[in-house]
Coordinates of C-alpha atoms in Angstrom, one line a residue:
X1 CA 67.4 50.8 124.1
X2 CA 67.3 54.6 124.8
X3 CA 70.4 56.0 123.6
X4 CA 71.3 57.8 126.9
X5 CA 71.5 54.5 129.0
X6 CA 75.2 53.6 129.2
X7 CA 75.7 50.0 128.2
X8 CA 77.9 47.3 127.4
X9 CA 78.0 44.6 125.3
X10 CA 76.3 42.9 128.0
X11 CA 73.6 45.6 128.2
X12 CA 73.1 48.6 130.4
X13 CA 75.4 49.5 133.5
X14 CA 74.8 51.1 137.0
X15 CA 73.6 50.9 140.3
X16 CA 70.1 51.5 141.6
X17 CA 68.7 53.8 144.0
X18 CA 69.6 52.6 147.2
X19 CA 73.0 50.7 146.9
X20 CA 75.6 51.8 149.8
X21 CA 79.3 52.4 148.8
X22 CA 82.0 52.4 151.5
X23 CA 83.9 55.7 151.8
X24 CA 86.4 57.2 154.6
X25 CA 83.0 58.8 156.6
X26 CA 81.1 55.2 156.7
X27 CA 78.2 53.9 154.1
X28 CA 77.0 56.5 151.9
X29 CA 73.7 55.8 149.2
X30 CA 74.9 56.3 145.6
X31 CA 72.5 58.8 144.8
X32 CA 74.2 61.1 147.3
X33 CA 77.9 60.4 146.2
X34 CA 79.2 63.9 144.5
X35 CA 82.4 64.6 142.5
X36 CA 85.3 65.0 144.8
X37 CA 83.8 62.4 147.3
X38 CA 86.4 59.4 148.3
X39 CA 85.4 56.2 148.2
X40 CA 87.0 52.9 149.3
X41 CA 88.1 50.7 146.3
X42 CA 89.3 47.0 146.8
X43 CA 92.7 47.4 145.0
X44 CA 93.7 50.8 144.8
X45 CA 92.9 52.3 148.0
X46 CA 91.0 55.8 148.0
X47 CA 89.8 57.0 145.2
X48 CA 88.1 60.5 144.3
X49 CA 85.4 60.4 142.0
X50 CA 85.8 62.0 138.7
X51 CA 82.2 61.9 137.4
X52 CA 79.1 60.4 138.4
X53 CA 75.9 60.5 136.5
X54 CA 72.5 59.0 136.5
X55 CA 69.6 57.9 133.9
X56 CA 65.6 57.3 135.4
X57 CA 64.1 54.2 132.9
X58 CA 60.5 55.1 133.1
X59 CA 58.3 51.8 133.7
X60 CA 56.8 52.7 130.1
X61 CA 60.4 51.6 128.9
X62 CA 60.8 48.4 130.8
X63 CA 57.4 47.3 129.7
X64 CA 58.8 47.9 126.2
X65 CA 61.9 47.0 126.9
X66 CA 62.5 44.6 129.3
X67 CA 66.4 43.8 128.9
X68 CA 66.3 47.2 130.8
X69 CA 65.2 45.6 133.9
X70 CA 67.8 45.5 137.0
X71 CA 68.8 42.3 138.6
X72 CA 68.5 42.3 142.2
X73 CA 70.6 40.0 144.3
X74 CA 69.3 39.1 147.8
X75 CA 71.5 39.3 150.8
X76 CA 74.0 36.7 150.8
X77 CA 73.1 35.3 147.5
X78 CA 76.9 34.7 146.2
X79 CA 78.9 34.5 149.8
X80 CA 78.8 35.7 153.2
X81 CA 78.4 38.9 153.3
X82 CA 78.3 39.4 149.1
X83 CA 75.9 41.5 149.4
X84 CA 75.6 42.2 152.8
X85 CA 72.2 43.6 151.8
X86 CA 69.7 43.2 148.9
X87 CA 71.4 45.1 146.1
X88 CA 69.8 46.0 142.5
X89 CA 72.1 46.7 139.6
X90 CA 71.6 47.0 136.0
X91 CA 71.6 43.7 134.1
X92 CA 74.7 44.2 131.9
X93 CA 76.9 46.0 135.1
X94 CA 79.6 43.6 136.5
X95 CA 79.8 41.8 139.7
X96 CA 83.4 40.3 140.4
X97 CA 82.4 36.6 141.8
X98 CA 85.0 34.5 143.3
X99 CA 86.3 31.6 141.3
X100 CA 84.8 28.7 143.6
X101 CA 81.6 30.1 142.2
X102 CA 82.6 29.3 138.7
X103 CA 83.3 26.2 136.4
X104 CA 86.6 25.8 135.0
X105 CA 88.2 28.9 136.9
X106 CA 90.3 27.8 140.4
X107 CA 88.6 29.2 143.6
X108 CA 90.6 32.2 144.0
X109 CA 90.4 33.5 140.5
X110 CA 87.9 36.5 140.5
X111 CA 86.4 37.6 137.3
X112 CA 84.1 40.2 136.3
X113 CA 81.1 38.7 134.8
X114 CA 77.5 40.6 134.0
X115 CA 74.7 40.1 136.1
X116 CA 72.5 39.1 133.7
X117 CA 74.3 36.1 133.6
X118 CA 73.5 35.3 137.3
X119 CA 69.6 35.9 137.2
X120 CA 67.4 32.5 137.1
X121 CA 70.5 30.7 138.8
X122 CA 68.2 30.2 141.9
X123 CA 65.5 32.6 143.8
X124 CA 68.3 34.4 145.3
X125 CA 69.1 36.3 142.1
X126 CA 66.4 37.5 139.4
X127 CA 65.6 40.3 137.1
X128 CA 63.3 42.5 138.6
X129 CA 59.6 42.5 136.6
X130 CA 57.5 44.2 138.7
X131 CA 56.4 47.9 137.1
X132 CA 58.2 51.5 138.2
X133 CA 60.5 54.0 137.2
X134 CA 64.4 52.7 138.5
X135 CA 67.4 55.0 138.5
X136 CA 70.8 53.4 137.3
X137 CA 74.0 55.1 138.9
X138 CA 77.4 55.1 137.4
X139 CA 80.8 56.2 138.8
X140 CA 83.9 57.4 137.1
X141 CA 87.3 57.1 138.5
X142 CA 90.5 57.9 137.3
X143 CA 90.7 53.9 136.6
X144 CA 88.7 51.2 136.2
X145 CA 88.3 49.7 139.9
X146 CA 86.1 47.4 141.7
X147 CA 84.0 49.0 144.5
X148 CA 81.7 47.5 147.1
X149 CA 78.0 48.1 146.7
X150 CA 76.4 46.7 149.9
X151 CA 78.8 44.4 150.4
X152 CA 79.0 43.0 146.8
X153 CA 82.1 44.0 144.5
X154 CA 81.1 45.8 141.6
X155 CA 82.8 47.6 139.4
X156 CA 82.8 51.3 138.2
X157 CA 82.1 53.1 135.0
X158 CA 84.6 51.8 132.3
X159 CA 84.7 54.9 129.5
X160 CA 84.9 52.6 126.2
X161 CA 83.9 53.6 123.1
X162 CA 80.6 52.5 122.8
X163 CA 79.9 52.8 126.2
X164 CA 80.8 56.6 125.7
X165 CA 78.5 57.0 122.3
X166 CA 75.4 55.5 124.3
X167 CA 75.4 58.1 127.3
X168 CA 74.0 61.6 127.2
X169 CA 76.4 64.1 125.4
X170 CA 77.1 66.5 127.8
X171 CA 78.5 63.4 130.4
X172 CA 80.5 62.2 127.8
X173 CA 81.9 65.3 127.0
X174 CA 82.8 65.6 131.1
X175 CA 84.5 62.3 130.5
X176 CA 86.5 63.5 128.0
X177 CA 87.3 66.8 128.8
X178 CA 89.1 64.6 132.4
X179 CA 90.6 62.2 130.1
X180 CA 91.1 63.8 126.6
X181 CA 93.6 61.0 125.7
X182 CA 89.6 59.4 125.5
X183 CA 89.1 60.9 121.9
X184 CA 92.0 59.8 119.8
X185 CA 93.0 56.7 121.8
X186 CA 90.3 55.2 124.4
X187 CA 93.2 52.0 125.4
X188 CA 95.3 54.3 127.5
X189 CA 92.4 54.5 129.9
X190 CA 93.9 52.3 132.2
X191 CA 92.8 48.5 132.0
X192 CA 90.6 46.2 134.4
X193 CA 92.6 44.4 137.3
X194 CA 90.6 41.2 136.7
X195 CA 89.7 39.6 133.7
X196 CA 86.2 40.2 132.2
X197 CA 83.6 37.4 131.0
X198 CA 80.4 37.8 128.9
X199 CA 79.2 34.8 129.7
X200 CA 80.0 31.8 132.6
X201 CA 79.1 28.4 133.8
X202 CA 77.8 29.3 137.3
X203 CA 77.6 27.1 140.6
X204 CA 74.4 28.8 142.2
X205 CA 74.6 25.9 145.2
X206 CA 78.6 25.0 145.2
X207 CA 80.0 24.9 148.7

C-alpha cells in the first residue's frame, strides 16, 4: 500500500471525487470543501473544518494493488435516500448503517462498519475494477463526526496513530500542530459517537 494513503485497519479511508457534503450554503463536491468551510454533521451540529487533504491512486496502483479500489454504492442501495446518489468511497472508510440492516444489532442501533464489508452483498454495492486514476478525500474536524456524503452517513477523518504514520508528513504534522495533545497521547482526541465494527453479518434484502 503506498505509504501516503491514510488507512485503517480496514484499509484506506476517504471520499472520491464527486461526493456532495451538506453545508449551511446547500451541496458542495468534496474536492471544493476548504479549511474554514462549515459543514452539516448529524450529531454535533456545524462543524468548521480543521484539515482536509487528498491522495490520487494512479490506475498503475490499483492494477497492483487492488484492495485500493473504492467501493461504490448505487443510489438507494442501504435505504431511502442512503445514498441519495451513487457515491464512491474508499474500501476501508466507514458507512454508519442502521441496525435493521444488521444481524444481531436491534433496528435502531447504528454502527460504523467499513465498506468493504458491504461490497458483493448484492449489485447495488461493489468494488469498483474498472481502470483510472481515483482521488480519496478526507476531512478533519475538531471530533470524530458522521457527515452525509450524498445522502449516505459517513464518517470523517479519525487522527489515530497509525492512521497518522500512513499519511503524507506535512498533513500529519497540520494534524498535530491543531491537536498537539496528538503526539504524546492520541485518546484525548475525542471518541466516536457510535460503536465501530470490522466486520458484520449484513441483510443486503431485509425489509
Amino acid at each position: 500500500m503506498p505509504k501516503d494513503i491514510a488507512f485503517t485497519k480496514a484499509g484506506p479511508v476517504g471520499l472520491v471525487t464527486g461526493a456532495n457534503l451538506r453545508t449551511p450554503c446547500g451541496a458542495r463536491r468534496v474536492e471544493n470543501i476548504r479549511v474554514g468551510d462549515l459543514v452539516v454533521t448529524r450529531d454535533a451540529g456545524l462543524q468548521p473544518v480543521r484539515v482536509v487533504f487528498s491522495r490520487t491512486v494512479t490506475a498503475a496502483e490499483l492494477a497492483a494493488d487492488p484492495s485500493l479500489a473504492p467501493v461504490r454504492l448505487s443510489a438507494r442501495a442501504i435505504a431511502p435516500m442512503m445514498p441519495a446518489q451513487d457515491l464512491r468511497v474508499a474500501p476501508g472508510h466507514r458507512l454508519l448503517i442502521p441496525g435493521w440492516r444488521l444481524e444481531d444489532k436491534a433496528d435502531n442501533e447504528m454502527t460504523l462498519l467499513p465498506a468493504r464489508e458491504l461490497a458483493g452483498v448484492n449489485d447495488t454495492i461493489h468494488t469498483v475494477r474498472e481502470a483510472g486514476d481515483v482521488t480519496y478525500f478526507n476531512i478533519v474536524f475538531d471530533e470524530h463526526v458522521v457527515f452525509c456524503a450524498n445522502g449516505m452517513p459517513v464518517e470523517s477523518f479519525r487522527p489515530t496513530p497509525a492512521a497518522l504514520d500512513a499519511i503524507d508528513r506535512n498533513v500529519g504534522d497540520d494534524i498535530t500542530r491543531l491537536f498537539p495533545s496528538l503526539k504524546e497521547r492520541p485518546e484525548t482526541y475525542p471518541a466516536a459517537r457510535y460503536p465501530m465494527a470490522e466486520h458484520a453479518r449484513y441483510r443486503p434484502d431485509f425489509a
